[in-house]
Amino acid sequence: MTIERIHQEIKFRLNKLNSNHKQDFPVEYIDDAINKVINDYVEIFYAGNTMKPYKLGFEVTQQRMDMLATLVVPEVSLAFTNFDTNIYFGNLGALVTPYKHFIRGYVIPEECEKKIPITITRHNDLDLKLRSTNQQPSLKWERCLGVFKNNQLFIYTKDFTPDSIFIEYIKQPTKVFYGGYNSLEFINGDTIAYNTVSPKVTSDIPANYHDLLVDMVVQYLASVIEDENTYNFQREKIQSLI
C-alpha cells in the first residue's frame, strides 16, 4: 500500500475517527502511530516475545520469514579492529544500512577458506565457554564466539585470525511519512529529518503484510482513544491472521 492508502484504511477501519463521535487525528499523529507499530511488528515477529498472544519468532515458520523478508540484509562485510589477544570487534552503528537485529554471521580466517559460524553467547556464559574444551573457539571444530557490547559485535577466536567477518541482519525499518509537515525532529534541529519538502515515504515491511500493519495500528489507536470494542475486535482478527 502507498502511505495514502495506509492512512485511509486506518481511518476507515477505526470507523469513528472521521465522524462527529471522535475527532480526526492529524496526519502527523497517524504517522507516529504507524512508525511505533512498525517497530512493534519487527520486535514481535523477530523475537516472538513482546506480546504474549503472538509468541512465535523469526524463521519459526515460513510465514514469519516472509513477514520480515524485505528487512533482511544478507552477508555484509563488517569492518573490525583487534581489541586484545584473540578478541576483535566491529561497530554495528557504522553499517551503511542501519542495524537492528542479528540473524547470523561467520568469520573467514586467514589460515584457510573455511566459514567459521559465530555463536552468539550470553555475557554470563562467555568465560565458561572460553574455558570449555567442547565450546571454546576452534579452527579445527569451526567454532567462534560472539557477544554484543554497546552496539558492537565482539568476536572471540583462539587458534585463528580473522581475515574477514560477515553478518546477516534485520535492518531498522524505514519511517513512514505522509508529507506536508515538519517532523518534531526537524523542528528540534535535525536538518535531515522529514519536513515540508520531503517526499512521501511508505512502509518497507513486505507489501503482503501492510494489511496486517493497518489492523495493528487500528488496535493501537483504539487503545489510545479507549475504544474497547474496536480494540478487542482487532485483537481477535490479528490473532486469526498470524
Coordinates of C-alpha atoms in Angstrom, one line a residue:
M1 CA 0.0 0.0 0.0
T2 CA 1.0 3.6 -0.5
I3 CA 1.2 5.8 2.6
E4 CA -2.0 7.5 1.5
R5 CA -3.8 4.1 1.3
I6 CA -2.4 3.1 4.7
H7 CA -3.8 6.3 6.2
Q8 CA -7.2 5.9 4.5
E9 CA -7.5 2.2 5.6
I10 CA -6.7 3.1 9.2
K11 CA -9.4 5.8 9.3
F12 CA -11.9 3.5 7.6
R13 CA -11.3 0.6 10.0
L14 CA -11.2 2.7 13.1
N15 CA -14.6 3.9 11.8
K16 CA -15.4 6.7 14.2
L17 CA -12.4 8.9 13.6
N18 CA -13.9 10.9 10.7
S19 CA -17.3 11.4 12.4
N20 CA -18.8 13.6 15.0
H21 CA -18.3 10.9 17.5
K22 CA -14.5 11.1 17.5
Q23 CA -12.3 13.9 16.3
D24 CA -9.9 13.0 13.4
F25 CA -6.2 12.6 14.2
P26 CA -3.8 14.8 12.3
V27 CA -1.5 13.1 9.7
E28 CA 1.5 13.7 12.0
Y29 CA -0.1 11.6 14.8
I30 CA -1.1 8.8 12.4
D31 CA 2.5 8.7 11.0
D32 CA 3.8 8.5 14.6
A33 CA 1.4 5.7 15.4
I34 CA 2.3 3.8 12.2
N35 CA 6.0 4.1 13.0
K36 CA 5.5 2.9 16.6
V37 CA 3.6 -0.1 15.4
I38 CA 6.1 -0.9 12.7
N39 CA 8.8 -1.2 15.4
D40 CA 6.4 -3.4 17.5
Y41 CA 5.8 -5.5 14.4
V42 CA 9.5 -6.1 13.9
E43 CA 10.0 -7.0 17.6
I44 CA 7.0 -9.3 17.8
F45 CA 7.8 -11.3 14.6
Y46 CA 11.6 -11.3 15.0
A47 CA 11.8 -12.3 18.7
G48 CA 8.3 -13.5 19.3
N49 CA 8.4 -12.4 22.9
T50 CA 7.0 -8.9 23.0
M51 CA 3.3 -9.7 23.2
K52 CA 2.1 -12.9 24.7
P53 CA -0.6 -13.7 22.2
Y54 CA 1.9 -13.5 19.3
K55 CA 4.8 -15.7 20.7
L56 CA 6.4 -17.0 17.6
G57 CA 9.7 -15.7 16.4
F58 CA 11.6 -15.2 13.1
E59 CA 12.2 -18.3 11.0
V60 CA 10.0 -20.5 13.2
T61 CA 7.6 -20.7 10.2
Q62 CA 7.9 -19.7 6.6
Q63 CA 5.2 -17.0 7.3
R64 CA 7.5 -15.4 9.9
M65 CA 10.4 -15.3 7.4
D66 CA 8.1 -13.7 4.8
M67 CA 6.9 -11.1 7.3
L68 CA 10.4 -9.6 7.7
A69 CA 11.9 -10.6 4.3
T70 CA 12.3 -7.1 3.0
L71 CA 14.2 -6.0 6.1
V72 CA 16.9 -8.8 5.9
V73 CA 20.3 -7.5 4.9
P74 CA 22.3 -10.5 3.6
E75 CA 26.0 -11.2 4.2
V76 CA 27.5 -7.8 4.7
S77 CA 31.2 -7.4 5.4
L78 CA 31.8 -6.0 8.9
A79 CA 34.9 -3.9 9.4
F80 CA 36.7 -5.0 12.5
T81 CA 39.5 -4.0 14.9
N82 CA 41.8 -6.1 17.0
F83 CA 40.8 -5.4 20.6
D84 CA 43.1 -7.8 22.5
T85 CA 44.6 -11.2 22.1
N86 CA 42.1 -13.3 20.1
I87 CA 39.4 -10.6 20.5
Y88 CA 38.1 -8.5 17.7
F89 CA 35.2 -6.1 17.4
G90 CA 33.1 -4.4 14.7
N91 CA 31.0 -1.3 15.1
L92 CA 27.4 -2.2 14.1
G93 CA 26.5 1.5 14.1
A94 CA 28.9 2.1 11.2
L95 CA 27.0 -0.2 8.8
V96 CA 25.6 1.6 5.8
T97 CA 22.2 0.1 6.2
P98 CA 21.1 0.8 9.9
Y99 CA 21.3 -2.3 12.0
K100 CA 18.5 -3.6 14.3
H101 CA 18.8 -7.4 15.0
F102 CA 21.5 -10.0 14.3
I103 CA 20.5 -13.1 12.3
R104 CA 23.7 -14.9 11.7
G105 CA 27.4 -14.3 11.0
Y106 CA 30.7 -16.1 10.2
V107 CA 34.4 -15.5 10.2
I108 CA 36.8 -16.3 7.3
P109 CA 40.2 -17.0 8.9
E110 CA 43.5 -16.0 7.4
E111 CA 44.6 -19.6 7.8
C112 CA 42.1 -21.1 5.4
E113 CA 38.9 -20.5 3.4
K114 CA 36.5 -22.0 6.0
K115 CA 33.4 -20.1 7.1
I116 CA 33.5 -20.3 10.9
P117 CA 30.0 -19.7 12.3
I118 CA 29.7 -17.0 15.0
T119 CA 27.8 -18.4 18.0
I120 CA 26.3 -15.5 19.9
T121 CA 26.8 -16.1 23.7
R122 CA 25.4 -14.5 26.8
H123 CA 27.9 -12.4 28.8
N124 CA 27.4 -14.7 31.9
D125 CA 28.3 -17.7 29.8
L126 CA 31.3 -16.3 27.9
D127 CA 34.1 -17.1 30.4
L128 CA 32.8 -20.7 30.9
K129 CA 32.6 -21.3 27.1
L130 CA 36.1 -19.8 26.6
R131 CA 37.5 -22.4 29.0
S132 CA 35.4 -25.3 27.8
T133 CA 37.1 -27.8 25.5
N134 CA 33.8 -28.6 23.9
Q135 CA 32.6 -25.0 23.4
Q136 CA 35.7 -22.7 23.1
P137 CA 36.7 -21.2 19.7
S138 CA 38.4 -23.7 17.4
L139 CA 39.6 -23.6 13.8
K140 CA 39.5 -27.4 13.7
W141 CA 36.0 -27.7 15.0
E142 CA 34.9 -24.5 13.2
R143 CA 33.7 -22.6 16.3
C144 CA 33.8 -18.8 17.1
L145 CA 32.1 -16.9 19.9
G146 CA 30.4 -13.5 19.7
V147 CA 28.9 -11.1 22.2
F148 CA 27.2 -7.7 21.8
K149 CA 28.5 -4.7 23.8
N150 CA 27.4 -1.1 23.2
N151 CA 26.2 -1.7 19.7
Q152 CA 29.4 -3.5 18.8
L153 CA 29.9 -7.2 18.0
F154 CA 32.9 -8.7 19.8
I155 CA 34.4 -11.8 18.2
Y156 CA 36.4 -14.3 20.2
T157 CA 38.9 -16.7 18.5
K158 CA 41.7 -18.9 19.7
D159 CA 43.9 -20.6 17.1
F160 CA 43.0 -18.4 14.1
T161 CA 43.0 -14.8 13.0
P162 CA 40.0 -13.3 11.1
D163 CA 40.6 -12.2 7.6
S164 CA 37.0 -11.0 7.2
I165 CA 33.8 -11.1 9.1
F166 CA 30.3 -11.2 7.5
I167 CA 26.9 -10.8 9.2
E168 CA 23.3 -11.0 8.1
Y169 CA 20.8 -8.9 10.0
I170 CA 17.4 -7.2 10.2
K171 CA 17.7 -3.6 9.4
Q172 CA 16.0 -0.7 11.0
P173 CA 12.6 -0.3 9.3
T174 CA 12.1 2.9 7.3
K175 CA 10.0 5.5 9.0
V176 CA 6.8 6.4 7.0
F177 CA 6.0 9.9 6.1
Y178 CA 2.7 11.2 4.7
G179 CA 4.2 14.5 3.8
G180 CA 3.3 18.2 4.1
Y181 CA 4.5 18.9 7.6
N182 CA 7.7 19.4 9.6
S183 CA 8.5 16.5 11.9
L184 CA 9.4 17.2 15.5
E185 CA 12.9 16.0 14.8
F186 CA 13.2 18.7 12.1
I187 CA 11.7 21.4 14.3
N188 CA 14.2 20.5 17.0
G189 CA 17.2 20.9 14.8
D190 CA 17.7 17.7 12.8
T191 CA 18.1 19.2 9.3
I192 CA 17.9 15.9 7.5
A193 CA 14.7 14.8 9.2
Y194 CA 11.3 14.7 7.4
N195 CA 10.0 18.2 6.6
T196 CA 7.5 20.0 4.3
V197 CA 9.7 19.5 1.2
S198 CA 10.4 15.8 1.9
P199 CA 8.8 13.2 -0.4
K200 CA 6.2 10.8 0.8
V201 CA 7.6 7.5 2.3
T202 CA 5.6 4.3 2.7
S203 CA 6.5 1.3 4.8
D204 CA 9.2 -1.1 3.7
I205 CA 7.8 -4.1 5.5
P206 CA 6.6 -6.7 2.9
A207 CA 3.6 -5.3 1.0
N208 CA 1.7 -8.6 1.6
Y209 CA 1.6 -7.6 5.3
H210 CA 0.6 -3.9 5.0
D211 CA -3.0 -5.0 5.7
L212 CA -1.9 -6.6 8.9
L213 CA 0.1 -3.5 9.8
V214 CA -3.1 -1.4 9.3
D215 CA -5.0 -3.7 11.7
M216 CA -2.3 -3.4 14.3
V217 CA -2.3 0.4 14.0
V218 CA -6.1 0.4 14.4
Q219 CA -5.8 -1.8 17.5
Y220 CA -3.1 0.6 19.0
L221 CA -5.2 3.7 18.2
A222 CA -8.3 2.0 19.7
S223 CA -6.4 1.6 22.9
V224 CA -5.4 5.3 22.9
I225 CA -9.0 6.5 22.5
E226 CA -10.3 3.8 24.8
D227 CA -12.5 2.2 22.2
E228 CA -12.6 -1.3 23.8
N229 CA -14.9 -2.9 21.2
T230 CA -12.7 -2.0 18.3
Y231 CA -9.6 -3.0 20.3
N232 CA -11.0 -6.4 21.1
F233 CA -12.3 -6.9 17.5
Q234 CA -8.9 -6.1 16.0
R235 CA -7.1 -8.3 18.6
E236 CA -9.1 -11.3 17.6
K237 CA -8.7 -10.5 13.9
I238 CA -4.9 -10.2 14.2
Q239 CA -4.6 -13.5 16.2
S240 CA -6.5 -15.3 13.4
L241 CA -4.1 -14.0 10.8
I242 CA -0.8 -14.9 12.5

